[in-house]
Tab-separated table of C-alpha atoms and ligand atoms in Angstrom:
chain	number	residue	atom	x	y	z
A	124	MET	CA	19.487	11.061	-21.789
A	125	PRO	CA	19.128	8.777	-24.584
A	126	SER	CA	15.800	8.533	-26.211
A	127	PRO	CA	14.051	5.049	-25.339
A	128	PRO	CA	15.259	2.343	-27.403
A	129	ASP	CA	12.637	0.768	-29.608
A	130	ALA	CA	14.092	-2.788	-30.002
A	131	ILE	CA	15.006	-3.268	-26.355
A	132	GLU	CA	13.763	-6.407	-25.099
A	133	TRP	CA	12.905	-6.646	-21.618
A	134	ASN	CA	14.904	-7.543	-19.141
A	135	ALA	CA	15.210	-6.865	-15.333
A	136	ALA	CA	17.997	-4.245	-15.850
A	137	SER	CA	16.070	-3.046	-19.446
A	138	TRP	CA	14.912	0.149	-17.331
A	139	ARG	CA	18.404	1.440	-16.913
A	140	GLN	CA	17.993	2.245	-21.007
A	141	TYR	CA	15.342	4.715	-19.869
A	142	PRO	CA	15.027	8.092	-17.839
A	143	ALA	CA	14.590	6.944	-14.087
A	144	ALA	CA	12.729	9.678	-12.115
A	145	GLN	CA	13.093	10.133	-8.097
A	146	GLN	CA	16.522	7.910	-7.923
A	147	PRO	CA	19.118	9.110	-5.289
A	148	GLU	CA	22.523	10.213	-6.153
A	149	TRP	CA	24.650	7.580	-4.858
A	150	PRO	CA	27.845	9.260	-3.894
A	151	GLU	CA	29.815	6.323	-4.532
A	152	ALA	CA	29.800	3.998	-7.388
A	153	GLU	CA	31.588	0.956	-5.720
A	154	ALA	CA	29.494	0.972	-2.508
A	155	LEU	CA	26.125	0.931	-4.935
A	156	LYS	CA	28.039	-2.001	-6.963
A	157	ARG	CA	28.662	-4.116	-3.845
A	158	ALA	CA	25.444	-3.950	-2.506
A	159	GLU	CA	23.793	-4.686	-5.601
A	160	ALA	CA	25.963	-7.592	-5.870
A	161	ARG	CA	24.822	-8.900	-2.351
A	162	LEU	CA	21.028	-8.226	-3.096
A	163	SER	CA	21.302	-10.269	-6.261
A	164	THR	CA	22.235	-13.241	-4.297
A	165	VAL	CA	19.930	-13.278	-1.271
A	166	PRO	CA	16.922	-15.218	-1.207
A	167	PRO	CA	13.704	-14.213	-2.559
A	168	LEU	CA	10.944	-12.725	0.182
A	169	VAL	CA	8.086	-14.219	-1.916
A	170	PHE	CA	7.443	-17.061	-4.361
A	171	ALA	CA	6.010	-16.651	-7.987
A	172	GLY	CA	2.913	-18.870	-7.122
A	173	GLU	CA	1.920	-16.524	-4.048
A	174	ALA	CA	2.073	-13.647	-6.565
A	175	ARG	CA	0.055	-15.447	-8.989
A	176	HIS	CA	-2.240	-16.317	-6.088
A	177	LEU	CA	-2.675	-12.654	-5.158
A	178	THR	CA	-3.614	-11.972	-9.085
A	179	SER	CA	-6.156	-14.657	-8.985
A	180	GLN	CA	-7.885	-12.949	-5.912
A	181	LEU	CA	-7.327	-9.409	-7.413
A	182	ALA	CA	-9.067	-10.565	-10.576
A	183	ASP	CA	-11.794	-11.471	-8.176
A	184	VAL	CA	-11.843	-8.023	-7.461
A	185	ALA	CA	-11.564	-6.589	-11.260
A	186	ASN	CA	-15.060	-8.643	-11.652
A	187	GLY	CA	-16.491	-7.048	-9.180
A	188	ARG	CA	-16.614	-10.281	-6.676
A	189	ALA	CA	-14.549	-9.158	-3.800
A	190	PHE	CA	-13.010	-5.839	-2.304
A	191	LEU	CA	-9.145	-4.896	-2.077
A	192	LEU	CA	-8.196	-3.352	1.377
A	193	GLN	CA	-4.339	-1.876	0.680
A	194	ALA	CA	-2.888	-0.418	3.927
A	195	GLY	CA	-0.038	0.494	6.025
A	196	ASP	CA	2.338	3.338	6.771
A	197	CYS	CA	3.337	5.667	4.339
A	198	ALA	CA	7.157	5.088	5.274
A	199	GLU	CA	7.985	2.025	7.306
A	200	SER	CA	11.113	2.931	9.860
A	201	PHE	CA	14.099	1.155	10.572
A	202	ALA	CA	13.867	3.109	13.951
A	203	ASP	CA	10.274	1.972	14.568
A	204	PHE	CA	10.837	-1.958	13.904
A	205	SER	CA	9.147	-4.142	16.813
A	206	ALA	CA	7.128	-7.451	17.203
A	207	ASP	CA	4.455	-5.213	18.819
A	208	SER	CA	4.332	-2.266	15.831
A	209	ILE	CA	3.795	-5.093	13.190
A	210	ARG	CA	1.526	-6.985	15.435
A	211	ASP	CA	-0.645	-3.666	15.943
A	212	LYS	CA	-0.774	-2.829	12.301
A	213	LEU	CA	-1.828	-6.291	11.242
A	214	LYS	CA	-4.388	-5.960	13.933
A	215	ILE	CA	-6.329	-2.856	12.898
A	216	ILE	CA	-5.849	-4.123	9.172
A	217	LEU	CA	-7.771	-7.322	10.193
A	218	GLN	CA	-10.576	-5.403	12.517
A	219	MET	CA	-11.139	-3.348	9.113
A	220	ALA	CA	-11.431	-6.512	7.040
A	221	VAL	CA	-13.896	-7.971	9.262
A	222	ALA	CA	-15.456	-4.830	9.367
A	223	LEU	CA	-16.070	-4.668	5.471
A	224	THR	CA	-16.920	-8.294	5.159
A	225	TYR	CA	-19.213	-8.361	7.744
A	226	ALA	CA	-21.021	-5.129	7.194
A	227	ALA	CA	-20.616	-5.157	3.348
A	228	GLY	CA	-20.959	-8.669	2.676
A	229	VAL	CA	-17.944	-9.332	0.172
A	230	PRO	CA	-14.596	-10.662	0.451
A	231	VAL	CA	-11.632	-8.658	0.983
A	232	VAL	CA	-8.271	-8.934	-0.558
A	233	LYS	CA	-5.783	-7.692	2.392
A	234	VAL	CA	-2.427	-6.299	1.248
A	235	GLY	CA	-0.276	-4.474	3.454
A	236	ARG	CA	1.739	-1.649	2.633
A	237	ILE	CA	4.505	-3.481	4.750
A	238	ALA	CA	7.630	-5.424	4.698
A	239	GLY	CA	9.534	-3.283	2.004
A	240	GLN	CA	7.661	0.228	1.996
A	241	PHE	CA	11.238	2.008	2.580
A	242	ALA	CA	11.484	4.601	-0.189
A	243	LYS	CA	9.736	7.605	-0.587
A	244	PRO	CA	9.423	10.179	-3.925
A	245	ARG	CA	9.920	13.667	-3.034
A	246	SER	CA	8.706	16.899	-4.922
A	247	SER	CA	12.280	18.581	-4.345
A	248	GLY	CA	15.427	16.577	-4.442
A	249	THR	CA	16.857	18.945	-1.962
A	250	GLU	CA	15.374	20.351	1.716
A	251	GLN	CA	16.858	23.798	2.685
A	252	ILE	CA	16.724	24.963	6.187
A	253	GLY	CA	18.359	28.492	6.834
A	254	ASP	CA	21.148	28.401	4.430
A	255	VAL	CA	21.739	25.007	4.621
A	256	GLU	CA	20.646	22.777	1.504
A	257	LEU	CA	20.918	18.944	1.917
A	258	PRO	CA	19.640	15.968	-0.169
A	259	SER	CA	15.848	15.584	0.572
A	260	PHE	CA	14.947	12.391	2.803
A	261	ARG	CA	14.020	9.686	0.541
A	262	GLY	CA	12.910	6.858	3.101
A	263	HIS	CA	15.179	4.320	5.213
A	264	MET	CA	15.994	2.407	2.432
A	265	VAL	CA	18.288	5.331	1.163
A	266	ASN	CA	19.063	7.381	4.103
A	267	ASP	CA	17.835	9.253	7.352
A	268	GLU	CA	15.522	11.970	8.142
A	269	ALA	CA	17.740	13.755	10.643
A	270	PHE	CA	18.887	17.036	8.848
A	271	GLU	CA	22.616	16.776	8.926
A	272	PRO	CA	24.987	16.028	6.097
A	273	GLU	CA	26.054	12.524	7.093
A	274	ALA	CA	22.397	11.065	7.778
A	275	ARG	CA	21.176	12.562	4.258
A	276	ARG	CA	23.830	11.094	2.580
A	277	PRO	CA	22.537	8.036	0.584
A	278	ASP	CA	23.838	4.904	1.612
A	279	PRO	CA	23.101	1.566	-0.705
A	280	GLU	CA	23.954	-0.506	2.317
A	281	ARG	CA	20.830	0.902	3.441
A	282	MET	CA	18.880	-1.466	0.710
A	283	VAL	CA	20.117	-4.576	2.035
A	284	ALA	CA	18.904	-3.302	5.812
A	285	ALA	CA	15.754	-2.940	3.811
A	286	TYR	CA	15.727	-6.349	2.578
A	287	GLN	CA	16.716	-7.556	6.058
A	288	GLN	CA	14.073	-6.065	8.343
A	289	SER	CA	11.569	-6.860	5.350
A	290	ALA	CA	12.663	-10.491	5.889
A	291	SER	CA	11.787	-10.262	9.465
A	292	THR	CA	8.740	-8.279	9.272
A	293	LEU	CA	7.141	-10.634	6.491
A	294	ASN	CA	8.237	-13.475	8.928
A	295	LEU	CA	6.155	-12.507	11.705
A	296	LEU	CA	3.270	-11.570	9.562
A	297	ARG	CA	3.555	-15.224	8.182
A	298	ALA	CA	3.351	-16.667	11.473
A	299	PHE	CA	0.868	-14.331	12.837
A	300	THR	CA	-1.572	-15.020	10.173
A	301	LYS	CA	-0.960	-18.974	9.538
A	302	GLY	CA	-0.025	-19.643	13.268
A	303	GLY	CA	-3.688	-18.652	14.968
A	304	PHE	CA	-3.247	-15.209	15.791
A	305	ALA	CA	-5.487	-14.468	12.694
A	306	ASP	CA	-8.126	-17.347	13.773
A	307	LEU	CA	-11.670	-16.144	13.504
A	308	SER	CA	-11.925	-17.151	17.245
A	309	GLN	CA	-9.507	-14.524	17.912
A	310	VAL	CA	-11.471	-11.736	16.473
A	311	HIS	CA	-11.862	-10.021	19.938
A	312	LEU	CA	-8.230	-9.907	20.529
A	313	TRP	CA	-7.519	-7.664	17.833
A	314	ASN	CA	-9.581	-4.572	19.304
A	315	GLN	CA	-6.928	-3.000	21.095
A	316	GLN	CA	-7.710	-1.377	24.241
A	317	PHE	CA	-7.797	2.399	23.491
A	318	VAL	CA	-10.011	1.208	20.562
A	319	ALA	CA	-12.339	-0.936	22.591
A	320	SER	CA	-13.343	1.610	24.741
A	321	SER	CA	-14.534	4.053	21.648
A	322	ALA	CA	-17.978	4.129	19.468
A	323	GLU	CA	-16.404	2.661	16.936
A	324	GLY	CA	-14.549	0.018	18.953
A	325	GLN	CA	-17.895	-1.185	20.424
A	326	ARG	CA	-19.405	-1.330	17.058
A	327	TYR	CA	-16.660	-3.918	16.527
A	328	GLU	CA	-17.075	-5.803	19.467
A	329	ARG	CA	-20.935	-6.392	18.768
A	330	ILE	CA	-19.912	-7.783	15.195
A	331	ALA	CA	-17.211	-9.905	16.741
A	332	SER	CA	-19.878	-11.194	19.422
A	333	GLU	CA	-22.070	-11.977	16.403
A	334	ILE	CA	-19.069	-13.936	14.823
A	335	ASP	CA	-18.550	-15.976	17.966
A	336	ARG	CA	-22.229	-16.819	18.213
A	337	ALA	CA	-22.177	-17.886	14.653
A	338	LEU	CA	-19.139	-19.984	15.121
A	339	ARG	CA	-20.784	-21.490	17.860
A	340	PHE	CA	-23.924	-22.222	16.052
A	341	MET	CA	-22.486	-23.887	13.452
A	342	ALA	CA	-20.507	-25.953	15.795
A	343	ALA	CA	-23.784	-26.797	17.356
A	344	CYS	CA	-25.102	-27.773	14.313
A	345	GLY	CA	-22.391	-30.543	13.987
A	346	PHE	CA	-19.645	-28.520	11.621
A	347	ASP	CA	-16.336	-29.549	12.314
A	348	LEU	CA	-14.980	-25.983	12.185
A	349	GLY	CA	-11.793	-27.565	13.172
A	350	ALA	CA	-11.290	-28.407	9.704
A	351	GLU	CA	-12.169	-25.528	8.121
A	352	GLU	CA	-8.851	-23.948	7.162
A	353	GLU	CA	-10.478	-20.663	6.153
A	354	LEU	CA	-11.483	-19.980	9.724
A	355	HIS	CA	-8.001	-20.278	10.997
A	356	HIS	CA	-5.623	-18.663	8.386
A	357	VAL	CA	-5.972	-15.443	6.442
A	358	ASP	CA	-3.948	-14.521	3.180
A	359	PHE	CA	-2.142	-11.167	3.901
A	360	TRP	CA	0.106	-9.821	1.196
A	361	ILE	CA	2.850	-7.593	1.351
A	362	SER	CA	3.490	-4.468	-1.357
A	363	HIS	CA	5.231	-1.280	-1.533
A	364	GLU	CA	6.115	1.360	-4.028
A	365	ALA	CA	8.620	0.186	-6.491
A	366	LEU	CA	10.703	3.027	-6.559
A	367	ILE	CA	14.703	2.080	-5.691
A	368	LEU	CA	14.851	0.457	-9.473
A	369	PRO	CA	18.666	-1.375	-8.357
A	370	TYR	CA	16.714	-3.198	-5.546
A	371	GLU	CA	13.940	-4.081	-7.402
A	372	GLU	CA	16.112	-5.235	-9.966
A	373	CYS	CA	18.228	-7.433	-7.929
A	374	LEU	CA	15.112	-9.178	-6.349
A	375	THR	CA	13.809	-9.902	-9.402
A	376	ARG	CA	14.130	-13.872	-10.331
A	377	MET	CA	13.076	-16.212	-12.966
A	378	ASP	CA	10.221	-18.682	-11.925
A	379	SER	CA	11.757	-22.172	-12.480
A	380	LEU	CA	7.909	-23.381	-13.258
A	381	THR	CA	6.785	-20.929	-15.907
A	382	GLY	CA	10.033	-18.863	-17.153
A	383	ASP	CA	8.646	-15.939	-16.029
A	384	TRP	CA	10.043	-13.344	-13.926
A	385	TYR	CA	8.780	-11.827	-10.752
A	386	ASP	CA	9.789	-9.115	-8.552
A	387	CYS	CA	10.389	-11.530	-5.219
A	388	SER	CA	10.765	-8.143	-2.946
A	389	ALA	CA	6.609	-8.189	-2.539
A	390	HIS	CA	3.637	-10.024	-3.825
A	391	MET	CA	2.449	-6.770	-5.512
A	392	VAL	CA	4.446	-3.472	-6.201
A	393	TRP	CA	3.174	-0.136	-7.736
A	394	ILE	CA	4.204	2.837	-9.336
A	395	GLY	CA	4.114	6.141	-7.540
A	396	ASP	CA	2.532	9.416	-9.417
A	397	ARG	CA	5.526	10.735	-9.927
A	398	THR	CA	7.259	7.921	-11.798
A	399	ARG	CA	4.719	7.007	-13.996
A	400	GLN	CA	5.691	8.493	-17.187
A	401	LEU	CA	5.117	5.856	-20.134
A	402	ASP	CA	8.438	6.338	-21.860
A	403	GLY	CA	10.069	6.074	-17.938
A	404	ALA	CA	11.948	3.391	-16.384
A	405	HIS	CA	9.505	2.454	-13.670
A	406	VAL	CA	7.058	1.794	-16.407
A	407	GLU	CA	9.402	-0.327	-18.410
A	408	PHE	CA	10.453	-2.356	-15.349
A	409	ALA	CA	7.121	-3.019	-14.165
A	410	SER	CA	5.814	-3.921	-17.728
A	411	GLY	CA	7.922	-7.313	-17.479
A	412	ILE	CA	7.458	-8.513	-13.992
A	413	ARG	CA	4.362	-10.923	-13.628
A	414	ASN	CA	3.559	-9.960	-10.061
A	415	PRO	CA	0.409	-7.984	-9.786
A	416	VAL	CA	1.187	-4.176	-10.506
A	417	GLY	CA	-0.267	-1.107	-8.943
A	418	CYS	CA	-0.400	2.645	-10.591
A	419	LYS	CA	-1.267	5.642	-8.860
A	420	VAL	CA	-3.400	7.956	-10.743
A	421	GLY	CA	-3.390	11.373	-9.854
A	422	PRO	CA	-4.801	14.593	-11.128
A	423	THR	CA	-2.078	15.398	-13.725
A	424	CYS	CA	-2.993	11.856	-15.549
A	425	SER	CA	-5.063	12.307	-18.693
A	426	PRO	CA	-7.590	9.721	-19.718
A	427	SER	CA	-5.540	8.781	-22.854
A	428	GLU	CA	-2.444	8.249	-20.555
A	429	VAL	CA	-4.124	6.217	-18.593
A	430	VAL	CA	-5.365	3.850	-21.081
A	431	ALA	CA	-2.133	3.768	-22.513
A	432	LEU	CA	-0.477	2.702	-19.398
A	433	CYS	CA	-3.351	-0.129	-19.319
A	434	GLU	CA	-1.662	-1.287	-22.594
A	435	ARG	CA	1.817	-0.792	-21.820
A	436	ILE	CA	1.684	-2.999	-18.375
A	437	ASN	CA	-1.086	-5.159	-19.308
A	438	PRO	CA	-1.062	-5.995	-22.850
A	439	ASP	CA	-2.608	-9.187	-22.406
A	440	ARG	CA	-5.553	-8.083	-20.425
A	441	LEU	CA	-5.446	-10.156	-17.498
A	442	ALA	CA	-7.620	-9.535	-14.968
A	443	GLY	CA	-6.014	-8.849	-11.723
A	444	ARG	CA	-2.882	-7.911	-13.229
A	445	LEU	CA	-3.044	-4.097	-12.884
A	446	THR	CA	-4.774	-2.149	-9.999
A	447	LEU	CA	-5.138	1.537	-10.740
A	448	ILE	CA	-5.070	3.698	-7.635
A	449	THR	CA	-7.073	6.962	-7.947
A	450	ARG	CA	-5.464	9.958	-5.731
A	451	PHE	CA	-7.064	12.951	-6.997
A	452	GLY	CA	-8.546	14.761	-3.616
A	453	ALA	CA	-12.039	15.395	-2.397
A	454	ASP	CA	-12.141	18.631	-4.594
A	455	LYS	CA	-11.150	17.027	-7.925
A	456	ILE	CA	-12.198	13.455	-7.930
A	457	ASP	CA	-15.925	14.509	-9.039
A	458	ASP	CA	-14.533	16.090	-12.415
A	459	LEU	CA	-11.628	13.940	-12.837
A	460	LEU	CA	-12.617	10.430	-12.056
A	461	PRO	CA	-15.574	9.818	-14.527
A	462	PRO	CA	-13.728	10.202	-18.100
A	463	ILE	CA	-11.172	8.009	-16.965
A	464	LEU	CA	-13.592	5.394	-15.815
A	465	ARG	CA	-15.219	5.843	-19.213
A	466	ALA	CA	-12.109	5.791	-21.141
A	467	VAL	CA	-10.481	2.408	-19.791
A	468	GLU	CA	-14.250	1.068	-19.847
A	469	ALA	CA	-14.300	1.753	-23.455
A	470	GLU	CA	-10.963	-0.226	-24.124
A	471	GLY	CA	-12.080	-2.954	-22.315
A	472	HIS	CA	-9.198	-3.239	-19.863
A	473	PRO	CA	-9.608	-5.189	-16.844
A	474	VAL	CA	-8.569	-3.277	-14.143
A	475	VAL	CA	-8.793	-3.121	-10.326
A	476	TRP	CA	-9.906	0.520	-9.561
A	477	THR	CA	-9.135	1.226	-5.935
A	478	CYS	CA	-9.288	4.957	-4.234
A	479	ASP	CA	-6.161	6.281	-2.159
A	480	PRO	CA	-8.360	8.996	-0.632
A	481	MET	CA	-4.898	10.430	1.486
A	482	HIS	CA	-2.441	11.962	-1.015
A	483	GLY	CA	-4.593	14.158	-2.910
A	484	ASN	CA	-5.679	15.766	0.579
A	485	THR	CA	-2.362	16.861	2.261
A	486	PHE	CA	-1.770	20.145	3.592
A	487	THR	CA	0.384	22.207	5.988
A	488	SER	CA	-1.290	22.787	9.062
A	489	ASP	CA	-0.678	26.914	10.585
A	490	GLY	CA	1.909	24.833	13.092
A	491	GLY	CA	3.896	23.454	10.258
A	492	ARG	CA	2.530	19.969	10.119
A	493	LYS	CA	1.725	17.561	7.288
A	494	THR	CA	-1.711	16.715	7.851
A	495	ARG	CA	-5.159	15.575	6.229
A	496	ARG	CA	-8.818	15.834	7.636
A	497	PHE	CA	-10.824	13.092	7.834
A	498	ASP	CA	-13.780	14.525	6.368
A	499	ASP	CA	-11.633	15.066	3.128
A	500	ILE	CA	-10.605	11.481	3.148
A	501	LEU	CA	-14.511	10.733	3.381
A	502	SER	CA	-15.480	12.867	0.927
A	503	GLU	CA	-13.063	11.615	-1.534
A	504	LEU	CA	-14.332	8.059	-0.716
A	505	ARG	CA	-18.142	8.955	-1.102
A	506	SER	CA	-17.357	10.509	-4.340
A	507	PHE	CA	-15.138	7.260	-5.620
A	508	PHE	CA	-18.314	5.207	-4.600
A	509	ASN	CA	-20.730	7.677	-6.371
A	510	VAL	CA	-18.859	8.164	-9.419
A	511	HIS	CA	-18.395	4.302	-10.003
A	512	ARG	CA	-22.217	3.655	-9.451
A	513	ASP	CA	-22.987	6.610	-11.716
A	514	VAL	CA	-20.460	5.063	-14.612
A	515	GLY	CA	-21.310	1.318	-13.811
A	516	THR	CA	-17.922	0.304	-13.002
A	517	TRP	CA	-16.856	-1.686	-9.490
A	518	PRO	CA	-15.189	0.364	-6.786
A	519	GLY	CA	-12.882	-2.396	-5.860
A	520	GLY	CA	-10.980	-0.890	-3.158
A	521	VAL	CA	-9.321	1.387	-0.557
A	522	HIS	CA	-5.809	2.164	0.036
A	523	VAL	CA	-4.921	4.081	3.022
A	524	GLU	CA	-2.069	4.801	5.100
A	525	LEU	CA	-2.491	4.330	8.834
A	526	THR	CA	-0.782	2.842	11.960
A	527	GLY	CA	-2.100	0.742	14.709
A	528	ASP	CA	-1.034	3.137	17.162
A	529	ASP	CA	-2.781	5.898	18.922
A	530	VAL	CA	-1.285	8.630	16.879
A	531	THR	CA	-2.546	12.655	16.355
A	532	GLU	CA	-1.250	13.067	12.680
A	533	CYS	CA	-4.781	13.149	10.672
A	534	LEU	CA	-7.812	15.803	11.918
A	535	GLY	CA	-10.944	14.952	12.911
A	536	GLY	CA	-12.850	11.689	13.168
A	537	ALA	CA	-14.951	10.543	15.997
A	538	GLU	CA	-12.521	11.541	18.599
A	539	GLU	CA	-11.926	15.118	16.940
A	540	ILE	CA	-8.037	15.806	16.788
A	541	PHE	CA	-7.688	19.387	16.292
A	542	GLU	CA	-4.626	21.244	14.806
A	543	GLY	CA	-3.263	21.906	18.321
A	544	ASP	CA	-3.402	18.466	18.986
A	545	LEU	CA	-0.833	17.465	16.233
A	546	ASP	CA	2.327	17.660	18.225
A	547	ALA	CA	0.896	15.070	20.947
A	548	ARG	CA	1.619	12.155	19.090
A	549	TYR	CA	3.057	12.759	15.685
A	550	THR	CA	5.405	9.918	15.182
A	551	THR	CA	5.206	9.174	10.958
A	552	THR	CA	8.596	8.992	9.271
A	553	CYS	CA	6.826	10.703	6.336
A	554	ASP	CA	2.901	11.416	5.438
A	555	PRO	CA	0.333	11.510	8.613
A	556	ARG	CA	-1.499	8.336	9.078
A	557	LEU	CA	-5.139	7.494	10.288
A	558	ASN	CA	-4.683	6.201	13.676
A	559	ALA	CA	-6.428	2.991	14.794
A	560	ARG	CA	-9.783	4.445	15.668
A	561	GLN	CA	-9.678	6.647	12.542
A	562	SER	CA	-8.914	3.744	10.674
A	563	LEU	CA	-12.030	1.599	12.153
A	564	ASP	CA	-14.170	4.050	11.495
A	565	LEU	CA	-13.344	4.839	8.023
A	566	ALA	CA	-13.777	1.131	7.448
A	567	PHE	CA	-17.374	1.064	8.433
A	568	ARG	CA	-18.190	4.102	6.623
A	569	VAL	CA	-16.555	2.375	3.727
A	570	ALA	CA	-19.012	-0.548	4.144
A	571	GLU	CA	-22.008	1.325	4.178
A	572	PHE	CA	-21.120	3.072	0.898
A	573	LEU	CA	-20.462	-0.646	-0.452
A	574	ARG	CA	-23.963	-1.620	0.727
A	575	SER	CA	-25.857	1.372	-0.179
B	831	PEP	C1	2.104	6.969	-1.501
B	831	PEP	O1	1.696	6.270	-1.509
B	831	PEP	O2	3.199	6.885	-0.223
B	831	PEP	C2	2.906	8.090	-2.262
B	831	PEP	C3	4.109	8.888	-2.356
B	831	PEP	O3	2.017	8.027	-3.329
B	831	PEP	P1	1.717	8.963	-4.528
B	831	PEP	O4	2.647	8.281	-5.488
B	831	PEP	O5	0.428	8.849	-5.203
B	831	PEP	O6	2.002	10.231	-4.333
B	832	CO	CO1	2.314	8.776	1.671
C-alpha cells in the first residue's frame, strides 16, 4: 500500500488512496463493478437537508441542551425482515425516549441503528471449525453467517440487496413516525404485552397515564392540541457503521443547494473502533461528507489520537458534526475516559459525548454464547455519568444494541436471565442485544443518572 498522499483533494472515492481495514475480499472484480454501477444510480435514501437538521439537533446535545439515544440491532438481518420487527424496534426506542424525556426532563434525539446496519468488522478475517477454515461472517451486506463455503463467499450483489432493504425499512419508519403511530396520544400502545406485565412496564404505564392526563388538561384549558405538530410526529433518524466503503461511496451525492457532499445512505454514519486509523480510508471518507459523523473510541485510543481525530473530522469545529462514542468496558472507563475528556476540552473541540456500554463488556459464556451482563452495562453507564460530572462535560447520550423482542442474549436485568437461559431465545445475527424489558429498565436507570 503506498503511503497516504499529502495533496489528495477529498472526493467520494479519495478513500481508495488510503489503506482500508476490514474490507471483504470480493472474489470477482467484475461483479463488484456491476454492483457499484447499480448503486451509483439508485435514488438517495436521505436528503442533505435532513442530515443538516440532525446536525442541528446534535449541536443541542453538544451544548448540553439535549440527550442522544442511538439504538438498534448489532447487525440487521436479511432473514429477520418484517413490518412487525421494525415496528417493535421503533416501539422500544420510543418508550425509552419517553422514559428519558419524562423522568429527566431533557429533549431526546432519537437515532436508530437501523435501515443500513448490515456490515460487521471482525477480529479475524477467517473462522476455523475443525479443519475447515472459511472467511468470517461480515454482515448480510457481504455474506451469510452459515458456516458453508458458498454462504461465506462475499457477494457484492448483497450491497444492492442491503440498499433495497434499507429503503423499505426507512419507508416504514417514515410512515410510522409521521403517520400517527408515534403520536403522543398513542403512548400506551408502544408498551408490548410482555413488557407491560413487568415492573418496568408498569412504571412506563404510570408515565403514559400522566402524559394522557396532561394532554387532557391542556385540551380542557383550550389548547388546540391537533395543531401542535410536535405532539403528532417524531423525528427519527437512521444510522449505521460506514464500513464497506464502496457502498458508502456510491450513495454519496452532491447537495444541489450547497454544493456539499452527503453520504445519502443514512442521516448519520459512524466509524468503528477497528477502522478509526488517522491515515486510513474510513477517516478519509468521513472527513469529507457533511453528515453528522460518529467515531467509536475504545481502550487503545490515546487522548492525543482522539484530539487528532477531532481535527481531522471536524476542523471547522461545528457543533453536532462529531459524536465520540466511548466504549471502554466497565473495568476501564474510570481510568481511560477522564484524560480523553480533558484533552478534547483543552483543545476546545465541540463534540457529542456518548457512551456505548455494550462493546467493552462482551464475553463468551461457558456454554459458548457471546453475552454481556446487564450489571456491567449499567456500571459503565454509571461511571460515564460520574466521570463527566467530575470533569464538567455533558454526558450527551447512550448508544446501545437492542431489540424489541423477548430475547435471551444479555444476562441479568430485572427478569434475571442466567447463563443456562441463553439458548432459549438467542437470535442475534452478531452481538448479544438487550431485550425490550432490559432496554426500558436501562432507560429508567439512565434517566436517574441524568437527573442526579
Ligand atoms: C458495533 O457498534 O457494532 C461495533 C462493532 O462496535 P465497535 O466498533 O465499537 O467495536
Ligand atoms: Co455489536
